[in-house]
């Protein structure tokens, strides 16, 4: 009734090729942006901003990165955690060598280092596919994680073996380090994530996105249509690793404030893979939904019952959280194997014809 | 029946020429010593019983298989080894026996994917999806819409192709091949598994493509009625050997062809 395309006529192909052809979608997007930019920084407390929203956005960005590779190009990767690490360590090295250059520039630039490393580890993808490629990317995961521990140059020979984030400012306002406020860091993360999501959406809706999906759906036919497989796959690896790298750099510089190599372990890779499987492969929205379900839901489950005055022991809550999240994942996979993004689409379709069934 | 005069045919320029092409897998000879030409603007049918090497022949033409020996000359340039994307760049498009569409994409996106080679804007413009990149997108959308119009698939352009019925999938696949604006179009059993009406539609499209766009077509088909009506020339393969080559009429009365199809009395 409210959500339908009736009366919205497209008079040009440009309008019809838009990412959000429907007015309602555009309004919804503006509302979300308004809430994210104005309502949350003004009304949210430190906990909401620092422990929920900032990491949620960072995980969403990493999930978008992996989704470009696995969901859009069909290449399964278990190295996303390591590529996040490449971004984090690259950013650390860059900002300690050149402390005067703005940290935001280095955060984005570290993505390029991750892209290069990702492209190198993507080389086997021409020959191997599916689970075997996943194992090949596992080599990247272990090798890089080993480097983060053993190559002392990467963490400037710190005795602790960890990287510590120095204070950096933007227009005199501290944005990294212990003195930066949660709001500032949140707004920077939000801006980077929004910008990169916009770019990702542009890429997947254009020629390159179609090439990726063509390779995913039928690589033989794609090649017979003039799509060169190796450059296309390597580009997917590079762009995907770029996103993961930026997410990793933000994770250390704008959230943790310091990290050891264990942050970028295989568990991180799996977490992100689960996010896109549950959120929806081949959907940018799915990356957000998956990150929300996997990362935010446990927090909600942990903190809402005490707020409601239900006295539960902390350890009990911890265990129950595991059980509920696990059950929900199974539930969603059975109800909709194509992820939450597909559920959302079905919901939209239903809304279109509501209140009638057809 | 559309059989041009024999003199007219000989005068036509040769687009693709296969000379003594052989292909084998291990010890099995899929194609042995086959030579034939495809001339510009004609519809050439490749027929033969099952396992005759027809699909292998198409795979050799568009570079998916490399022949063990022989020379293939396309547009006057001989090549020994060619990758499939090079064949595409030089103007060879094809459809598949089992539909090989990009199932997760809409019909429109499939056809737009066929325009990939014609689109030039690089990653930076694609990231912005603005200015030249958008202009290019719109320009190719217009071409895609012409093809959609031509194939009468307007109502399904935004439907994911995996959900379409078989006949329409075949049509979208033809559209995707046409989007490449090929000089040589290879159709691998375009009418397989279709009912009479769908076959008639598809035949009409094949003829229209040939006449409107001047595309040279090589097709494999088992329906002899279709083959005899559509094609200017028929090449018959049996067990990887060429046994006949000529106009539909000549081939129909050829002793070897009849033997291959009906068997020989011993």
mmCIF file with all atom_site columns, C-alpha atoms in Angstrom, chain B residues 89-256:
data_model
loop_
_atom_site.group_PDB
_atom_site.id
_atom_site.type_symbol
_atom_site.label_atom_id
_atom_site.label_alt_id
_atom_site.label_comp_id
_atom_site.label_asym_id
_atom_site.label_entity_id
_atom_site.label_seq_id
_atom_site.pdbx_PDB_ins_code
_atom_site.Cartn_x
_atom_site.Cartn_y
_atom_site.Cartn_z
_atom_site.occupancy
_atom_site.B_iso_or_equiv
_atom_site.pdbx_formal_charge
_atom_site.auth_seq_id
_atom_site.auth_comp_id
_atom_site.auth_asym_id
_atom_site.auth_atom_id
_atom_site.pdbx_PDB_model_num
ATOM 1   C CA . UNK B 1 89  ? 37.325 -9.963  -28.729 1.00 0.00 ? 89  UNK B CA 1
ATOM 2   C CA . UNK B 1 90  ? 37.637 -10.907 -32.391 1.00 0.00 ? 90  UNK B CA 1
ATOM 3   C CA . UNK B 1 91  ? 33.889 -11.262 -32.787 1.00 0.00 ? 91  UNK B CA 1
ATOM 4   C CA . UNK B 1 92  ? 32.830 -14.841 -32.090 1.00 0.00 ? 92  UNK B CA 1
ATOM 5   C CA . UNK B 1 93  ? 29.852 -15.300 -29.771 1.00 0.00 ? 93  UNK B CA 1
ATOM 6   C CA . UNK B 1 94  ? 28.016 -18.454 -28.846 1.00 0.00 ? 94  UNK B CA 1
ATOM 7   C CA . UNK B 1 95  ? 25.156 -20.015 -26.955 1.00 0.00 ? 95  UNK B CA 1
ATOM 8   C CA . UNK B 1 96  ? 25.292 -23.342 -25.188 1.00 0.00 ? 96  UNK B CA 1
ATOM 9   C CA . UNK B 1 97  ? 23.526 -26.652 -25.487 1.00 0.00 ? 97  UNK B CA 1
ATOM 10  C CA . UNK B 1 98  ? 22.651 -26.569 -21.798 1.00 0.00 ? 98  UNK B CA 1
ATOM 11  C CA . UNK B 1 99  ? 21.758 -22.981 -21.104 1.00 0.00 ? 99  UNK B CA 1
ATOM 12  C CA . UNK B 1 100 ? 24.769 -21.259 -19.547 1.00 0.00 ? 100 UNK B CA 1
ATOM 13  C CA . UNK B 1 101 ? 23.229 -18.052 -18.331 1.00 0.00 ? 101 UNK B CA 1
ATOM 14  C CA . UNK B 1 102 ? 24.379 -16.118 -15.288 1.00 0.00 ? 102 UNK B CA 1
ATOM 15  C CA . UNK B 1 103 ? 21.595 -17.472 -13.122 1.00 0.00 ? 103 UNK B CA 1
ATOM 16  C CA . UNK B 1 104 ? 21.843 -15.025 -10.268 1.00 0.00 ? 104 UNK B CA 1
ATOM 17  C CA . UNK B 1 105 ? 21.462 -11.987 -12.501 1.00 0.00 ? 105 UNK B CA 1
ATOM 18  C CA . UNK B 1 106 ? 18.416 -10.450 -14.153 1.00 0.00 ? 106 UNK B CA 1
ATOM 19  C CA . UNK B 1 107 ? 17.743 -10.892 -17.872 1.00 0.00 ? 107 UNK B CA 1
ATOM 20  C CA . UNK B 1 108 ? 18.742 -7.284  -18.411 1.00 0.00 ? 108 UNK B CA 1
ATOM 21  C CA . UNK B 1 109 ? 21.997 -7.721  -16.498 1.00 0.00 ? 109 UNK B CA 1
ATOM 22  C CA . UNK B 1 110 ? 22.791 -10.829 -18.515 1.00 0.00 ? 110 UNK B CA 1
ATOM 23  C CA . UNK B 1 111 ? 22.410 -8.891  -21.728 1.00 0.00 ? 111 UNK B CA 1
ATOM 24  C CA . UNK B 1 112 ? 24.343 -5.965  -20.276 1.00 0.00 ? 112 UNK B CA 1
ATOM 25  C CA . UNK B 1 113 ? 27.097 -8.417  -19.327 1.00 0.00 ? 113 UNK B CA 1
ATOM 26  C CA . UNK B 1 114 ? 27.275 -9.262  -23.017 1.00 0.00 ? 114 UNK B CA 1
ATOM 27  C CA . UNK B 1 115 ? 28.261 -5.645  -23.605 1.00 0.00 ? 115 UNK B CA 1
ATOM 28  C CA . UNK B 1 116 ? 31.284 -5.956  -21.289 1.00 0.00 ? 116 UNK B CA 1
ATOM 29  C CA . UNK B 1 117 ? 33.798 -5.862  -24.118 1.00 0.00 ? 117 UNK B CA 1
ATOM 30  C CA . UNK B 1 118 ? 32.273 -2.713  -25.540 1.00 0.00 ? 118 UNK B CA 1
ATOM 31  C CA . UNK B 1 119 ? 32.445 -0.838  -22.241 1.00 0.00 ? 119 UNK B CA 1
ATOM 32  C CA . UNK B 1 120 ? 35.691 0.927   -21.588 1.00 0.00 ? 120 UNK B CA 1
ATOM 33  C CA . UNK B 1 121 ? 35.419 3.049   -18.452 1.00 0.00 ? 121 UNK B CA 1
ATOM 34  C CA . UNK B 1 122 ? 37.844 1.902   -15.791 1.00 0.00 ? 122 UNK B CA 1
ATOM 35  C CA . UNK B 1 123 ? 37.577 1.206   -12.102 1.00 0.00 ? 123 UNK B CA 1
ATOM 36  C CA . UNK B 1 124 ? 37.809 4.839   -10.985 1.00 0.00 ? 124 UNK B CA 1
ATOM 37  C CA . UNK B 1 125 ? 34.821 5.958   -13.009 1.00 0.00 ? 125 UNK B CA 1
ATOM 38  C CA . UNK B 1 126 ? 32.968 2.788   -12.065 1.00 0.00 ? 126 UNK B CA 1
ATOM 39  C CA . UNK B 1 127 ? 33.510 3.634   -8.416  1.00 0.00 ? 127 UNK B CA 1
ATOM 40  C CA . UNK B 1 128 ? 31.787 6.963   -8.901  1.00 0.00 ? 128 UNK B CA 1
ATOM 41  C CA . UNK B 1 129 ? 29.083 5.724   -11.289 1.00 0.00 ? 129 UNK B CA 1
ATOM 42  C CA . UNK B 1 130 ? 28.819 9.283   -12.476 1.00 0.00 ? 130 UNK B CA 1
ATOM 43  C CA . UNK B 1 131 ? 29.576 11.330  -15.572 1.00 0.00 ? 131 UNK B CA 1
ATOM 44  C CA . UNK B 1 132 ? 31.220 9.253   -18.309 1.00 0.00 ? 132 UNK B CA 1
ATOM 45  C CA . UNK B 1 133 ? 30.601 5.949   -16.522 1.00 0.00 ? 133 UNK B CA 1
ATOM 46  C CA . UNK B 1 134 ? 26.887 6.654   -16.194 1.00 0.00 ? 134 UNK B CA 1
ATOM 47  C CA . UNK B 1 135 ? 26.695 7.949   -19.773 1.00 0.00 ? 135 UNK B CA 1
ATOM 48  C CA . UNK B 1 136 ? 28.310 4.724   -20.946 1.00 0.00 ? 136 UNK B CA 1
ATOM 49  C CA . UNK B 1 137 ? 25.948 2.673   -18.823 1.00 0.00 ? 137 UNK B CA 1
ATOM 50  C CA . UNK B 1 138 ? 22.941 4.454   -20.329 1.00 0.00 ? 138 UNK B CA 1
ATOM 51  C CA . UNK B 1 139 ? 24.266 4.143   -23.866 1.00 0.00 ? 139 UNK B CA 1
ATOM 52  C CA . UNK B 1 140 ? 24.657 0.395   -23.509 1.00 0.00 ? 140 UNK B CA 1
ATOM 53  C CA . UNK B 1 141 ? 21.346 0.093   -21.736 1.00 0.00 ? 141 UNK B CA 1
ATOM 54  C CA . UNK B 1 142 ? 19.813 1.544   -24.888 1.00 0.00 ? 142 UNK B CA 1
ATOM 55  C CA . UNK B 1 143 ? 21.443 -1.164  -27.027 1.00 0.00 ? 143 UNK B CA 1
ATOM 56  C CA . UNK B 1 144 ? 20.340 -3.812  -24.532 1.00 0.00 ? 144 UNK B CA 1
ATOM 57  C CA . UNK B 1 145 ? 16.795 -2.490  -24.739 1.00 0.00 ? 145 UNK B CA 1
ATOM 58  C CA . UNK B 1 146 ? 16.880 -2.790  -28.533 1.00 0.00 ? 146 UNK B CA 1
ATOM 59  C CA . UNK B 1 147 ? 17.810 -6.440  -28.179 1.00 0.00 ? 147 UNK B CA 1
ATOM 60  C CA . UNK B 1 148 ? 15.111 -6.924  -25.538 1.00 0.00 ? 148 UNK B CA 1
ATOM 61  C CA . UNK B 1 149 ? 12.617 -5.379  -27.953 1.00 0.00 ? 149 UNK B CA 1
ATOM 62  C CA . UNK B 1 150 ? 13.837 -7.557  -30.778 1.00 0.00 ? 150 UNK B CA 1
ATOM 63  C CA . UNK B 1 151 ? 13.439 -10.765 -28.777 1.00 0.00 ? 151 UNK B CA 1
ATOM 64  C CA . UNK B 1 152 ? 10.122 -9.754  -27.185 1.00 0.00 ? 152 UNK B CA 1
ATOM 65  C CA . UNK B 1 153 ? 11.313 -10.198 -23.618 1.00 0.00 ? 153 UNK B CA 1
ATOM 66  C CA . UNK B 1 154 ? 10.332 -6.789  -22.303 1.00 0.00 ? 154 UNK B CA 1
ATOM 67  C CA . UNK B 1 155 ? 8.188  -8.113  -19.478 1.00 0.00 ? 155 UNK B CA 1
ATOM 68  C CA . UNK B 1 156 ? 10.933 -10.265 -17.997 1.00 0.00 ? 156 UNK B CA 1
ATOM 69  C CA . UNK B 1 157 ? 13.865 -7.902  -18.199 1.00 0.00 ? 157 UNK B CA 1
ATOM 70  C CA . UNK B 1 158 ? 14.154 -7.497  -14.438 1.00 0.00 ? 158 UNK B CA 1
ATOM 71  C CA . UNK B 1 159 ? 13.453 -11.120 -13.562 1.00 0.00 ? 159 UNK B CA 1
ATOM 72  C CA . UNK B 1 160 ? 16.291 -13.264 -12.274 1.00 0.00 ? 160 UNK B CA 1
ATOM 73  C CA . UNK B 1 161 ? 16.977 -15.670 -15.133 1.00 0.00 ? 161 UNK B CA 1
ATOM 74  C CA . UNK B 1 162 ? 17.193 -18.720 -12.884 1.00 0.00 ? 162 UNK B CA 1
ATOM 75  C CA . UNK B 1 163 ? 13.428 -18.400 -12.383 1.00 0.00 ? 163 UNK B CA 1
ATOM 76  C CA . UNK B 1 164 ? 12.522 -18.192 -16.064 1.00 0.00 ? 164 UNK B CA 1
ATOM 77  C CA . UNK B 1 165 ? 11.116 -21.099 -18.036 1.00 0.00 ? 165 UNK B CA 1
ATOM 78  C CA . UNK B 1 166 ? 13.516 -22.927 -20.322 1.00 0.00 ? 166 UNK B CA 1
ATOM 79  C CA . UNK B 1 167 ? 12.336 -21.420 -23.604 1.00 0.00 ? 167 UNK B CA 1
ATOM 80  C CA . UNK B 1 168 ? 12.767 -17.893 -22.320 1.00 0.00 ? 168 UNK B CA 1
ATOM 81  C CA . UNK B 1 169 ? 16.177 -18.717 -20.902 1.00 0.00 ? 169 UNK B CA 1
ATOM 82  C CA . UNK B 1 170 ? 17.279 -19.814 -24.357 1.00 0.00 ? 170 UNK B CA 1
ATOM 83  C CA . UNK B 1 171 ? 15.995 -16.547 -25.714 1.00 0.00 ? 171 UNK B CA 1
ATOM 84  C CA . UNK B 1 172 ? 17.851 -14.490 -23.105 1.00 0.00 ? 172 UNK B CA 1
ATOM 85  C CA . UNK B 1 173 ? 20.977 -16.446 -23.921 1.00 0.00 ? 173 UNK B CA 1
ATOM 86  C CA . UNK B 1 174 ? 20.584 -15.556 -27.588 1.00 0.00 ? 174 UNK B CA 1
ATOM 87  C CA . UNK B 1 175 ? 20.132 -11.947 -26.499 1.00 0.00 ? 175 UNK B CA 1
ATOM 88  C CA . UNK B 1 176 ? 23.300 -12.075 -24.465 1.00 0.00 ? 176 UNK B CA 1
ATOM 89  C CA . UNK B 1 177 ? 25.239 -13.395 -27.456 1.00 0.00 ? 177 UNK B CA 1
ATOM 90  C CA . UNK B 1 178 ? 23.708 -10.728 -29.714 1.00 0.00 ? 178 UNK B CA 1
ATOM 91  C CA . UNK B 1 179 ? 24.752 -8.026  -27.260 1.00 0.00 ? 179 UNK B CA 1
ATOM 92  C CA . UNK B 1 180 ? 28.334 -8.792  -28.210 1.00 0.00 ? 180 UNK B CA 1
ATOM 93  C CA . UNK B 1 181 ? 27.523 -7.728  -31.785 1.00 0.00 ? 181 UNK B CA 1
ATOM 94  C CA . UNK B 1 182 ? 29.376 -10.761 -33.088 1.00 0.00 ? 182 UNK B CA 1
ATOM 95  C CA . UNK B 1 183 ? 30.444 -11.357 -36.656 1.00 0.00 ? 183 UNK B CA 1
ATOM 96  C CA . UNK B 1 184 ? 30.142 -15.082 -36.182 1.00 0.00 ? 184 UNK B CA 1
ATOM 97  C CA . UNK B 1 185 ? 27.440 -16.465 -33.946 1.00 0.00 ? 185 UNK B CA 1
ATOM 98  C CA . UNK B 1 186 ? 27.663 -20.089 -32.867 1.00 0.00 ? 186 UNK B CA 1
ATOM 99  C CA . UNK B 1 187 ? 24.393 -21.630 -31.724 1.00 0.00 ? 187 UNK B CA 1
ATOM 100 C CA . UNK B 1 188 ? 24.606 -24.996 -30.014 1.00 0.00 ? 188 UNK B CA 1
ATOM 101 C CA . UNK B 1 189 ? 21.188 -26.622 -30.363 1.00 0.00 ? 189 UNK B CA 1
ATOM 102 C CA . UNK B 1 190 ? 19.122 -23.449 -30.042 1.00 0.00 ? 190 UNK B CA 1
ATOM 103 C CA . UNK B 1 191 ? 15.868 -25.397 -30.373 1.00 0.00 ? 191 UNK B CA 1
ATOM 104 C CA . UNK B 1 192 ? 16.626 -28.369 -28.130 1.00 0.00 ? 192 UNK B CA 1
ATOM 105 C CA . UNK B 1 193 ? 13.775 -29.254 -25.824 1.00 0.00 ? 193 UNK B CA 1
ATOM 106 C CA . UNK B 1 194 ? 11.335 -26.772 -27.314 1.00 0.00 ? 194 UNK B CA 1
ATOM 107 C CA . UNK B 1 195 ? 7.811  -27.294 -28.513 1.00 0.00 ? 195 UNK B CA 1
ATOM 108 C CA . UNK B 1 196 ? 6.787  -26.555 -32.077 1.00 0.00 ? 196 UNK B CA 1
ATOM 109 C CA . UNK B 1 197 ? 5.674  -23.009 -31.400 1.00 0.00 ? 197 UNK B CA 1
ATOM 110 C CA . UNK B 1 198 ? 8.849  -22.115 -29.516 1.00 0.00 ? 198 UNK B CA 1
ATOM 111 C CA . UNK B 1 199 ? 10.893 -23.642 -32.317 1.00 0.00 ? 199 UNK B CA 1
ATOM 112 C CA . UNK B 1 200 ? 9.103  -21.499 -34.855 1.00 0.00 ? 200 UNK B CA 1
ATOM 113 C CA . UNK B 1 201 ? 9.746  -18.390 -32.759 1.00 0.00 ? 201 UNK B CA 1
ATOM 114 C CA . UNK B 1 202 ? 13.393 -19.251 -32.367 1.00 0.00 ? 202 UNK B CA 1
ATOM 115 C CA . UNK B 1 203 ? 13.804 -19.990 -36.088 1.00 0.00 ? 203 UNK B CA 1
ATOM 116 C CA . UNK B 1 204 ? 12.308 -16.612 -36.852 1.00 0.00 ? 204 UNK B CA 1
ATOM 117 C CA . UNK B 1 205 ? 14.798 -14.950 -34.499 1.00 0.00 ? 205 UNK B CA 1
ATOM 118 C CA . UNK B 1 206 ? 17.715 -16.784 -36.078 1.00 0.00 ? 206 UNK B CA 1
ATOM 119 C CA . UNK B 1 207 ? 16.638 -15.709 -39.564 1.00 0.00 ? 207 UNK B CA 1
ATOM 120 C CA . UNK B 1 208 ? 16.047 -12.135 -38.404 1.00 0.00 ? 208 UNK B CA 1
ATOM 121 C CA . UNK B 1 209 ? 19.463 -11.955 -36.796 1.00 0.00 ? 209 UNK B CA 1
ATOM 122 C CA . UNK B 1 210 ? 21.011 -13.188 -40.006 1.00 0.00 ? 210 UNK B CA 1
ATOM 123 C CA . UNK B 1 211 ? 19.107 -10.776 -42.217 1.00 0.00 ? 211 UNK B CA 1
ATOM 124 C CA . UNK B 1 212 ? 18.877 -7.641  -40.056 1.00 0.00 ? 212 UNK B CA 1
ATOM 125 C CA . UNK B 1 213 ? 22.297 -7.639  -38.486 1.00 0.00 ? 213 UNK B CA 1
ATOM 126 C CA . UNK B 1 214 ? 24.051 -9.565  -41.264 1.00 0.00 ? 214 UNK B CA 1
ATOM 127 C CA . UNK B 1 215 ? 25.505 -11.923 -38.675 1.00 0.00 ? 215 UNK B CA 1
ATOM 128 C CA . UNK B 1 216 ? 27.060 -15.112 -39.923 1.00 0.00 ? 216 UNK B CA 1
ATOM 129 C CA . UNK B 1 217 ? 25.607 -18.045 -38.042 1.00 0.00 ? 217 UNK B CA 1
ATOM 130 C CA . UNK B 1 218 ? 26.875 -21.551 -37.461 1.00 0.00 ? 218 UNK B CA 1
ATOM 131 C CA . UNK B 1 219 ? 24.338 -23.731 -35.741 1.00 0.00 ? 219 UNK B CA 1
ATOM 132 C CA . UNK B 1 220 ? 24.087 -27.245 -34.478 1.00 0.00 ? 220 UNK B CA 1
ATOM 133 C CA . UNK B 1 221 ? 20.621 -28.683 -34.555 1.00 0.00 ? 221 UNK B CA 1
ATOM 134 C CA . UNK B 1 222 ? 18.971 -32.076 -34.475 1.00 0.00 ? 222 UNK B CA 1
ATOM 135 C CA . UNK B 1 223 ? 15.606 -31.060 -35.888 1.00 0.00 ? 223 UNK B CA 1
ATOM 136 C CA . UNK B 1 224 ? 16.127 -31.751 -39.592 1.00 0.00 ? 224 UNK B CA 1
ATOM 137 C CA . UNK B 1 225 ? 13.103 -29.730 -40.609 1.00 0.00 ? 225 UNK B CA 1
ATOM 138 C CA . UNK B 1 226 ? 14.594 -26.677 -38.952 1.00 0.00 ? 226 UNK B CA 1
ATOM 139 C CA . UNK B 1 227 ? 18.046 -27.339 -40.397 1.00 0.00 ? 227 UNK B CA 1
ATOM 140 C CA . UNK B 1 228 ? 16.788 -27.775 -43.951 1.00 0.00 ? 228 UNK B CA 1
ATOM 141 C CA . UNK B 1 229 ? 14.598 -24.667 -43.784 1.00 0.00 ? 229 UNK B CA 1
ATOM 142 C CA . UNK B 1 230 ? 17.069 -22.317 -42.139 1.00 0.00 ? 230 UNK B CA 1
ATOM 143 C CA . UNK B 1 231 ? 20.466 -23.083 -43.475 1.00 0.00 ? 231 UNK B CA 1
ATOM 144 C CA . UNK B 1 232 ? 22.251 -22.043 -46.625 1.00 0.00 ? 232 UNK B CA 1
ATOM 145 C CA . UNK B 1 233 ? 24.747 -24.813 -46.240 1.00 0.00 ? 233 UNK B CA 1
ATOM 146 C CA . UNK B 1 234 ? 25.024 -27.971 -44.193 1.00 0.00 ? 234 UNK B CA 1
ATOM 147 C CA . UNK B 1 235 ? 28.153 -29.702 -42.949 1.00 0.00 ? 235 UNK B CA 1
ATOM 148 C CA . UNK B 1 236 ? 27.635 -33.287 -41.839 1.00 0.00 ? 236 UNK B CA 1
ATOM 149 C CA . UNK B 1 237 ? 29.952 -34.914 -39.323 1.00 0.00 ? 237 UNK B CA 1
ATOM 150 C CA . UNK B 1 238 ? 29.986 -38.536 -38.285 1.00 0.00 ? 238 UNK B CA 1
ATOM 151 C CA . UNK B 1 239 ? 32.454 -39.974 -35.757 1.00 0.00 ? 239 UNK B CA 1
ATOM 152 C CA . UNK B 1 240 ? 34.565 -36.847 -36.080 1.00 0.00 ? 240 UNK B CA 1
ATOM 153 C CA . UNK B 1 241 ? 34.868 -37.124 -39.865 1.00 0.00 ? 241 UNK B CA 1
ATOM 154 C CA . UNK B 1 242 ? 33.223 -34.805 -42.359 1.00 0.00 ? 242 UNK B CA 1
ATOM 155 C CA . UNK B 1 243 ? 31.040 -36.906 -44.620 1.00 0.00 ? 243 UNK B CA 1
ATOM 156 C CA . UNK B 1 244 ? 29.169 -34.248 -46.562 1.00 0.00 ? 244 UNK B CA 1
ATOM 157 C CA . UNK B 1 245 ? 29.147 -30.514 -47.179 1.00 0.00 ? 245 UNK B CA 1
ATOM 158 C CA . UNK B 1 246 ? 26.729 -28.650 -49.412 1.00 0.00 ? 246 UNK B CA 1
ATOM 159 C CA . UNK B 1 247 ? 23.301 -27.120 -49.790 1.00 0.00 ? 247 UNK B CA 1
ATOM 160 C CA . UNK B 1 248 ? 20.472 -28.743 -47.839 1.00 0.00 ? 248 UNK B CA 1
ATOM 161 C CA . UNK B 1 249 ? 19.219 -30.438 -51.023 1.00 0.00 ? 249 UNK B CA 1
ATOM 162 C CA . UNK B 1 250 ? 22.571 -31.926 -51.878 1.00 0.00 ? 250 UNK B CA 1
ATOM 163 C CA . UNK B 1 251 ? 23.087 -33.188 -48.364 1.00 0.00 ? 251 UNK B CA 1
ATOM 164 C CA . UNK B 1 252 ? 19.600 -34.670 -48.129 1.00 0.00 ? 252 UNK B CA 1
ATOM 165 C CA . UNK B 1 253 ? 20.234 -36.965 -51.069 1.00 0.00 ? 253 UNK B CA 1
ATOM 166 C CA . UNK B 1 254 ? 23.823 -37.785 -50.164 1.00 0.00 ? 254 UNK B CA 1
ATOM 167 C CA . UNK B 1 255 ? 24.373 -41.523 -49.826 1.00 0.00 ? 255 UNK B CA 1
ATOM 168 C CA . UNK B 1 256 ? 26.861 -41.220 -46.927 1.00 0.00 ? 256 UNK B CA 1
#
